[in-house]
Short mmCIF file of C-alpha atoms in Angstrom, two decimals:
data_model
loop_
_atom_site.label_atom_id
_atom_site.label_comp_id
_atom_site.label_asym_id
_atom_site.label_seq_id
_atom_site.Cartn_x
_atom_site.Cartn_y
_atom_site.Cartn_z
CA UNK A 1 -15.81 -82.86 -104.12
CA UNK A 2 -19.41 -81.93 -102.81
CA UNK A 3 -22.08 -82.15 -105.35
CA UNK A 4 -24.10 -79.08 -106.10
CA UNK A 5 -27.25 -80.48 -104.80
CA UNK A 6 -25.76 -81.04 -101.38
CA UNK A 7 -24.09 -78.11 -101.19
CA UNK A 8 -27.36 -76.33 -101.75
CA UNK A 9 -28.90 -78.07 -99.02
CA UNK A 10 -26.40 -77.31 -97.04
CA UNK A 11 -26.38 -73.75 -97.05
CA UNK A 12 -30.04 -73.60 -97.30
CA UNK A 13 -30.35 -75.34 -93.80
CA UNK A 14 -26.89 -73.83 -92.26
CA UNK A 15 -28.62 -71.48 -90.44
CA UNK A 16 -31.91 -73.38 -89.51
CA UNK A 17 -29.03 -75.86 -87.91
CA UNK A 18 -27.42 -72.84 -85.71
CA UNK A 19 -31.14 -72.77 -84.05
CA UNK A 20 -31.59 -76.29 -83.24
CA UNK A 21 -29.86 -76.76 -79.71
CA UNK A 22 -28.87 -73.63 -78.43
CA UNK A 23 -32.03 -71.81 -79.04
CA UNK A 24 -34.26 -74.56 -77.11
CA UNK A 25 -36.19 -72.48 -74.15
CA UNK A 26 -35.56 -73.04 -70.77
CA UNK A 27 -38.75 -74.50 -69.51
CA UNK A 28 -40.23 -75.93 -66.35
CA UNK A 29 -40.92 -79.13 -67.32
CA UNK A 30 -42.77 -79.73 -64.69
CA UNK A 31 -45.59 -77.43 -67.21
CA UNK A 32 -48.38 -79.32 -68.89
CA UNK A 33 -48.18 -79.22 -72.53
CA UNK A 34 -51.20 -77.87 -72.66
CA UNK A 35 -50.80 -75.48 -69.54
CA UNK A 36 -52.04 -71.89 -70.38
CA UNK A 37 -50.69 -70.24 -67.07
CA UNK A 38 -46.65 -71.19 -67.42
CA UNK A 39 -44.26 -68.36 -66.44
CA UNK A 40 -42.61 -66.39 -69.51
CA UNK A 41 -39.33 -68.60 -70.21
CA UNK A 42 -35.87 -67.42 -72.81
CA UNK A 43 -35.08 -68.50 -75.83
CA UNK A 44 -31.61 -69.58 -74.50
CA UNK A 45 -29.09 -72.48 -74.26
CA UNK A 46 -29.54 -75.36 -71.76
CA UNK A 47 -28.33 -73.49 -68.87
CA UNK A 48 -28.07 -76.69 -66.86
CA UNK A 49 -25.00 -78.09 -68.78
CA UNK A 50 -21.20 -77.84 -67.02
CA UNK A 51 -19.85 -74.46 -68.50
CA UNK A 52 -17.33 -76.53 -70.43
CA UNK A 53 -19.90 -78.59 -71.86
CA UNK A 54 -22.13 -75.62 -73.04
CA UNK A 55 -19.11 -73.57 -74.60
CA UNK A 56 -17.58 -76.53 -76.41
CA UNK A 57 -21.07 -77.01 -78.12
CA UNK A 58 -21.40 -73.90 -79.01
CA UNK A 59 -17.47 -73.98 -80.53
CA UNK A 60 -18.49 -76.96 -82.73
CA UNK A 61 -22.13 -75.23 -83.48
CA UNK A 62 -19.73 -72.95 -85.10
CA UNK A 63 -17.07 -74.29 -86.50
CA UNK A 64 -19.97 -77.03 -88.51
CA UNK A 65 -21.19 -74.14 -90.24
CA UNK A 66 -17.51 -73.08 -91.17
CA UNK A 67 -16.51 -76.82 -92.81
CA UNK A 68 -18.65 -75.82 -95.86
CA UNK A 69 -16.69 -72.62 -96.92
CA UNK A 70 -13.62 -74.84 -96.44
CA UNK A 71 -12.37 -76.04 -100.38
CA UNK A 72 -9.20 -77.46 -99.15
CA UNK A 73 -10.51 -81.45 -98.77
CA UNK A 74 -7.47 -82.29 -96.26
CA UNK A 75 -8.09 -79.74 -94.32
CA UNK A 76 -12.17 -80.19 -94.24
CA UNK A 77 -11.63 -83.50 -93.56
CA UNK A 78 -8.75 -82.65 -90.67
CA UNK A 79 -11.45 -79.77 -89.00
CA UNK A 80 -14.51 -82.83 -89.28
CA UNK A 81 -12.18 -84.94 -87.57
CA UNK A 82 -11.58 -82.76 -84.58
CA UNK A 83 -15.49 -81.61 -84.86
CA UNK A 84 -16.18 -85.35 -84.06
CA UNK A 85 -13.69 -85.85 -81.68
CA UNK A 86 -15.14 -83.11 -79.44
CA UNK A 87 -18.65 -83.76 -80.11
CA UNK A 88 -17.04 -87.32 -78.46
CA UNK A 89 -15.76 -85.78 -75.19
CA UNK A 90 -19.21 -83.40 -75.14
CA UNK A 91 -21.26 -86.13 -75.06
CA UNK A 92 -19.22 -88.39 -72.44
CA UNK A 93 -19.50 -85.28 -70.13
CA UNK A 94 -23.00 -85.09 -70.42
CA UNK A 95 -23.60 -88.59 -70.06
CA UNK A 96 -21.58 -88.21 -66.76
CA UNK A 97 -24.00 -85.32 -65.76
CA UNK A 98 -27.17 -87.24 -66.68
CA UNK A 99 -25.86 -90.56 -64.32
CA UNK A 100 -25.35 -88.14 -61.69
CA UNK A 101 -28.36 -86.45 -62.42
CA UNK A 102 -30.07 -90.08 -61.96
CA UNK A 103 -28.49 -90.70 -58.48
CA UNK A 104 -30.21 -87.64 -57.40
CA UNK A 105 -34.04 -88.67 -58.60
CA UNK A 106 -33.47 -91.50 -56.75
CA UNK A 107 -33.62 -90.33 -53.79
CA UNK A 108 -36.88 -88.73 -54.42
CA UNK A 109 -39.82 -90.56 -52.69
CA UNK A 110 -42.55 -91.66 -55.51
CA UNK A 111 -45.13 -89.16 -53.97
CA UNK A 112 -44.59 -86.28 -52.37
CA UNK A 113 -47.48 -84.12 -50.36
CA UNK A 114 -48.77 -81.18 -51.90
CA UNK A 115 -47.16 -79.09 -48.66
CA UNK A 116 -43.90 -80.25 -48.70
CA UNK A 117 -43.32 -77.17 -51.30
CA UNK A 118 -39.74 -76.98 -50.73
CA UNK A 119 -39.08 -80.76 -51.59
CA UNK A 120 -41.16 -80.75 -54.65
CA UNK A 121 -39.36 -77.93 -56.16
CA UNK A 122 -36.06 -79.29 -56.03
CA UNK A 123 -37.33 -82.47 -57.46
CA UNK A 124 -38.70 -79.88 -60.12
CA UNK A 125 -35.81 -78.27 -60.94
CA UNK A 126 -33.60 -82.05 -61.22
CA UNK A 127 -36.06 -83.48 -63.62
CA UNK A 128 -35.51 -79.92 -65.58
CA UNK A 129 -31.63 -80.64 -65.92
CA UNK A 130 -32.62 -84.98 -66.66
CA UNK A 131 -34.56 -83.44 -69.42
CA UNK A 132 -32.29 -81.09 -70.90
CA UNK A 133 -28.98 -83.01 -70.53
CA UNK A 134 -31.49 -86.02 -72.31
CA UNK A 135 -32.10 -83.57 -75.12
CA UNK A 136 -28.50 -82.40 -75.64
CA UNK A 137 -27.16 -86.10 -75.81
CA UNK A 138 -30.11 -86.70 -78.32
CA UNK A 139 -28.84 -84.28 -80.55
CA UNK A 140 -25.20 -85.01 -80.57
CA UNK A 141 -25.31 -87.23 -83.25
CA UNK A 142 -27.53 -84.91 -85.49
CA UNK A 143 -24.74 -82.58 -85.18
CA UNK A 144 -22.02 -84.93 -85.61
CA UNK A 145 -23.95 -86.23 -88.79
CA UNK A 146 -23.75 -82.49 -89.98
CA UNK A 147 -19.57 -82.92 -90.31
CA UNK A 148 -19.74 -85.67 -92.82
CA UNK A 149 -20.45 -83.33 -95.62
CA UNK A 150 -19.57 -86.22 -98.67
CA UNK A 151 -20.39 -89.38 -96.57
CA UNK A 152 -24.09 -89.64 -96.83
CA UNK A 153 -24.18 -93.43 -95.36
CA UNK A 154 -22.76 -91.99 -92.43
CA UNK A 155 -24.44 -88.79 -92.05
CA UNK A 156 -28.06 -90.73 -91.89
CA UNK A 157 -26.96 -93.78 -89.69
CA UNK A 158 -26.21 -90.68 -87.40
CA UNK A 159 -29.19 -88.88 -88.10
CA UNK A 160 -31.55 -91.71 -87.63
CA UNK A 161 -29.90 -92.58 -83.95
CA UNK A 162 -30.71 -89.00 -83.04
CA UNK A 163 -34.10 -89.86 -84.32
CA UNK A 164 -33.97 -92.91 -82.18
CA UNK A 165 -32.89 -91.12 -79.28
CA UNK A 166 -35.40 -88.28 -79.39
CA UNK A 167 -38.36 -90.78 -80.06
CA UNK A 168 -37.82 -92.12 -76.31
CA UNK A 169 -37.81 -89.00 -74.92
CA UNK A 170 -40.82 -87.97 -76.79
CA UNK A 171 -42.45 -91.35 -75.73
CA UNK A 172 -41.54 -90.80 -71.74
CA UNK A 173 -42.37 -86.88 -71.95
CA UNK A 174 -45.29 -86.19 -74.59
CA UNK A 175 -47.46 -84.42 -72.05
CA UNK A 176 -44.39 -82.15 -71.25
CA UNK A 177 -42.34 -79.20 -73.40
CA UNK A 178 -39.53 -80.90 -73.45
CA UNK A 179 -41.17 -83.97 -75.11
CA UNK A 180 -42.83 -82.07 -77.82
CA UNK A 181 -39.56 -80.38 -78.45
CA UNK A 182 -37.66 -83.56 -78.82
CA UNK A 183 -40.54 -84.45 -81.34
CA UNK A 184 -40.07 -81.23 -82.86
CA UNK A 185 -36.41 -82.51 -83.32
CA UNK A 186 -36.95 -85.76 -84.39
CA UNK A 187 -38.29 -84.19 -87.40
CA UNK A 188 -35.63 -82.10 -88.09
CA UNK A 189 -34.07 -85.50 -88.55
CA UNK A 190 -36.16 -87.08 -91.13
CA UNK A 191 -35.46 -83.63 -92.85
CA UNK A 192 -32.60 -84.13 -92.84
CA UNK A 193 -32.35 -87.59 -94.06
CA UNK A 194 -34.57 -86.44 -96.84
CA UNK A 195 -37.79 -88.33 -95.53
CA UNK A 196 -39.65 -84.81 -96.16
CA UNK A 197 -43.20 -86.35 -95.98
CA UNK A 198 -42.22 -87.78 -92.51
CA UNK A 199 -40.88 -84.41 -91.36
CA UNK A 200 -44.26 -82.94 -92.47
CA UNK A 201 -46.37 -85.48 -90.76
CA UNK A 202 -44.23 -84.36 -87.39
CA UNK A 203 -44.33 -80.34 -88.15
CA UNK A 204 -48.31 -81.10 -89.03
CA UNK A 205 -48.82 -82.63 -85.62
CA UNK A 206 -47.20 -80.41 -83.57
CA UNK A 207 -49.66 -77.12 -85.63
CA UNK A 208 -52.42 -78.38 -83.35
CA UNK A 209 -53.51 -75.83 -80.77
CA UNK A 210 -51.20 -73.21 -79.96
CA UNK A 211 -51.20 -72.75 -76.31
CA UNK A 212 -50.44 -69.87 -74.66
CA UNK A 213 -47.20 -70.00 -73.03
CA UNK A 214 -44.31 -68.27 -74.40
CA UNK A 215 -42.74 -71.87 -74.74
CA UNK A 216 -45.58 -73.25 -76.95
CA UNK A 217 -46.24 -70.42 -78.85
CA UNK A 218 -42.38 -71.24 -79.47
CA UNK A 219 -42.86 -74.26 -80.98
CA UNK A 220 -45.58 -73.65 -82.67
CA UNK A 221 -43.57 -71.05 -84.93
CA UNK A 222 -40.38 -73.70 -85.36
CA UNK A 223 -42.80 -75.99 -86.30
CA UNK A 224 -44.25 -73.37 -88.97
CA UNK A 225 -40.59 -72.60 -90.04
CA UNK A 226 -39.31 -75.98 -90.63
CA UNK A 227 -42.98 -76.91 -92.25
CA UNK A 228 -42.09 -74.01 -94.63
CA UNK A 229 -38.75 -75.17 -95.03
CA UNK A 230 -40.20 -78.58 -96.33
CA UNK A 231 -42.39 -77.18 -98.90
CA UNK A 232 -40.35 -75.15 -100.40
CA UNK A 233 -37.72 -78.27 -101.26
CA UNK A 234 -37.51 -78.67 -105.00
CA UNK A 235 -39.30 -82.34 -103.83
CA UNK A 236 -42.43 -80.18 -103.35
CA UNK A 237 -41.93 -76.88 -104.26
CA UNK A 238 -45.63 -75.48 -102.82
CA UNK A 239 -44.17 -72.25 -103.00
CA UNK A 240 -48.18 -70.99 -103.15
CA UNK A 241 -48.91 -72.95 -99.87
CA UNK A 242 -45.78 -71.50 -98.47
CA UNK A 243 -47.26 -67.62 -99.22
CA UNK A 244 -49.92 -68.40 -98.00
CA UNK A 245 -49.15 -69.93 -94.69
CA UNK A 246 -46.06 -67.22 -93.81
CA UNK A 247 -48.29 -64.29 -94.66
CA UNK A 248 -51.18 -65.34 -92.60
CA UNK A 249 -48.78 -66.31 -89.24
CA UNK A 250 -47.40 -62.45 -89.92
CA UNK A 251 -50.79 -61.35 -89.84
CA UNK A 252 -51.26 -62.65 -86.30
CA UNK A 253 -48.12 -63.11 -84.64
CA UNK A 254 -46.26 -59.61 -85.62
CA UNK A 255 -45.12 -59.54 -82.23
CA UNK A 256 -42.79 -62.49 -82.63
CA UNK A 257 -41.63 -61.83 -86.21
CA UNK A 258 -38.38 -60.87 -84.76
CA UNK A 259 -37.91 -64.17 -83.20
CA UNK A 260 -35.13 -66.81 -84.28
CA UNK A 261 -38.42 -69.11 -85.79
CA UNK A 262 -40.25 -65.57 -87.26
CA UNK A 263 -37.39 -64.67 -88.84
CA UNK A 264 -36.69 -67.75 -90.93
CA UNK A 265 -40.50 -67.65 -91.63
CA UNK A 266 -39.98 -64.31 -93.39
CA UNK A 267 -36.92 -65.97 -95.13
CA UNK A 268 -38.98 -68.67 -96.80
CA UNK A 269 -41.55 -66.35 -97.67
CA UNK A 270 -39.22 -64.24 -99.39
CA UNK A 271 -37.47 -68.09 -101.14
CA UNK A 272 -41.16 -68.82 -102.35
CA UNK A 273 -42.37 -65.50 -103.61
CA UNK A 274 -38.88 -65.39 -105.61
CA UNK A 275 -39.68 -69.03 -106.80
CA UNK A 276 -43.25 -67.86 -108.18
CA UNK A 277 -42.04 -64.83 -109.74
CA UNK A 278 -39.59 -67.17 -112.02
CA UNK A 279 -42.10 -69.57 -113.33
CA UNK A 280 -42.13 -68.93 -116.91
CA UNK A 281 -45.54 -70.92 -117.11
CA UNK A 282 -47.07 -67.32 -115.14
CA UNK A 283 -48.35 -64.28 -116.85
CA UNK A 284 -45.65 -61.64 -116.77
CA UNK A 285 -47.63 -59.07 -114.96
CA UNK A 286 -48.05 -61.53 -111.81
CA UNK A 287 -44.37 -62.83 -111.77
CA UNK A 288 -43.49 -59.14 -111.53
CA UNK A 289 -45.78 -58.66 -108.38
CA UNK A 290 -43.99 -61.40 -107.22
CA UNK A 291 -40.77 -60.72 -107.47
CA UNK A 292 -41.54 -57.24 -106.05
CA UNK A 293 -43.05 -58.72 -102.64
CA UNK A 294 -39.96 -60.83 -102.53
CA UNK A 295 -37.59 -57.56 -103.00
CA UNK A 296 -39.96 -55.81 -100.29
CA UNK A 297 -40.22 -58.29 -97.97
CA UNK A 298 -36.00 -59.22 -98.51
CA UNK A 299 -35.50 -55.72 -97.82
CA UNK A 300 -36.74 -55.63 -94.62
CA UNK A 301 -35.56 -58.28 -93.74
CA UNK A 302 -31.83 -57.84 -94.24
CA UNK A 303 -32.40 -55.08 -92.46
CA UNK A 304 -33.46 -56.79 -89.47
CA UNK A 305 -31.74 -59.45 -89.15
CA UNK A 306 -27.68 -60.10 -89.20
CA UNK A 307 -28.64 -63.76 -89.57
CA UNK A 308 -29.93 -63.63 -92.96
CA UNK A 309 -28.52 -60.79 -94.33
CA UNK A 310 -26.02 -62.44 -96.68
CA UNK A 311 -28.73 -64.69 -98.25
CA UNK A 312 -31.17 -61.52 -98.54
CA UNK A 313 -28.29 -59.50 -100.53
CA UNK A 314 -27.86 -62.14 -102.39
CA UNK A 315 -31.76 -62.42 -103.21
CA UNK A 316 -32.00 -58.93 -103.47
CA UNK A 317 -29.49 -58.67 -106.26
CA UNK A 318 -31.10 -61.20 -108.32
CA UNK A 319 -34.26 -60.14 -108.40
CA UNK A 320 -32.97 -56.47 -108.94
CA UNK A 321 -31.18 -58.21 -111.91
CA UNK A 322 -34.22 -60.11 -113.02
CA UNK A 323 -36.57 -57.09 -112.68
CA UNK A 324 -33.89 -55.16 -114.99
CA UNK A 325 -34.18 -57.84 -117.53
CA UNK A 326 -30.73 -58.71 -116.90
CA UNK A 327 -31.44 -62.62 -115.63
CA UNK A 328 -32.98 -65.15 -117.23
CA UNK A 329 -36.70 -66.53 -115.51
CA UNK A 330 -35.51 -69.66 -114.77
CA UNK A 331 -36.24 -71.32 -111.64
CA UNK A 332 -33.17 -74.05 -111.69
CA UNK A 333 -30.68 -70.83 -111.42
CA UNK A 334 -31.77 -69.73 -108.21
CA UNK A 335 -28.99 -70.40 -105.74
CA UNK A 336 -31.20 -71.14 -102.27
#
């Protein structure tokens, strides 16, 4: 049987999860980190995968989040079993991509003139696939880690060799997207694993200058949400710094609020104002401004986004209740 605690986790990060690998950008990665000129890019899969590849992933992306709702054990067990086995013949594919992929840079001289446009774009566009069939094999085992819901020795030996894997890629690409992204990654990871000051050390590093590219500006705001994410674990629970932090990114990045990272920034705003407005320790009058930011902002939200609209019903019910009188103020019976 799954504990409380991790089933709470578990739903709290379900759909932070559904983000991870098929909302990475596609990216030159020929682009400086710090390049301020890059073309506008998609949040999008990896569109560099076989077709059978990408669809399978996004099949098991899918049916991970379904294993939780699942209270039949044999059966759980039976759907993590197949999970795993075609997380298996995903990742053999794209290791068969990436050695073909290799054979091709190969064959690349070591410099190539400025002129010779033509040749330097194709080796462009084969480091682009390298790189993103490097960051899809770093993240199958993160995702196979997510199907071992009551086998926690499992889940982080596979969490940490995702780490691993997205560590050398960060190592080999920092100056590039696609290394800060694995980094970005990596600390998903030590989230994971429950190494939340790690995690923050990561999300911390990667709030440095923005850039300007739609790709940076990106990460910056995944960064932001899984920073948020962090502090609002009962292991912190700076619900204040979270307020503070989502309601200042709103004020100057409206425009992206709408995004797959804006959007779960809204959501942990709306987590910590609900948190603040149950902590009996706070004069009535300001837990009841609280609580009514969290309704507002909730509001809107499920409004706007399909994504969280479950979790915002459910928040806006309880604070409805608890604004009624109807709930007791106490923080350890929020569902998250």
């Amino acid at each position: 049987m799954i504990t409380q605690i991790k089933t709470t986790t578990w739903r709290n990060s379900a759909v932070v999860l559904a983000a991870l690998l098929f909302c990475l950008p596609v990216f030159a990665e020929t682009e400086p980190a710090s390049g301020a000129n890059a073309a506008p890019t998609s949040e999008t899969a990896p569109q560099d995968q076989s077709p059978d590849a990408t669809t399978r992933l996004q099949e098991v992306q899918t049916r991970i989040d379904q294993l939780k709702d699942e209270s039949d054990e044999a059966a759980r067990n039976s759907a993590a079993d197949k999970i795993r086995d075609d997380i298996k013949e995903c990742r053999q594919e794209l290791s068969d991509q990436l050695d073909g992929l290799l054979e091709q840079w190969k064959t690349f001289p070591s410099f190539i003139a400025p002129e010779e446009e033509a040749l330097r774009a194709e080796r462009s566009k084969v480091e682009s696939r390298l790189l993103k069939v490097k960051l899809a094999l770093a993240q199958a085992p993160f995702w196979e880690a997510q199907t071992h819901l009551n086998d926690e020795n499992s889940r982080k030996k596979l969490l940490q060799q995702s780490a691993d894997e997205l560590e050398k890629i960060h190592q080999a690409h920092r100056s590039q997207v696609a290394g800060l992204y694995a980094r970005l990654l990596q600390g998903k990871c030590f989230e994971e694993m429950g190494d939340v000051r790690i995690a923050l050390g990561i999300y911390e590093e990667l709030l440095g200058p923005e850039g300007q590219s739609p790709t940076l500006l990106n990460l910056h705001d995944r960064a932001l949400h899984y920073r948020l994410i962090c502090l609002n674990r009962d292991v912190r629970r700076d619900y204040k710094l979270v307020q503070l932090e989502a309601e200042k990114w709103l004020e100057t990045a409206e425009a992206r609020s709408n995004s797959a990272a804006g959007l779960g920034i809204r959501w942990e705003l709306c987590r910590a104002l609900e948190s603040l407005g149950s902590n009996r320790t706070t004069e009535e009058a300001e837990r009841t401004a609280y609580l009514e930011s969290a309704l507002e902002y909730a509001e809107t939200l499920n409004h706007e986004s399909d994504t969280y609209k479950a979790a915002t019903s459910a928040l806006i019910d309880r604070i409805q209740q608890r604004l009624d009188g109807k709930q007791p103020e106490d923080k350890d019976a929020i569902s998250t």
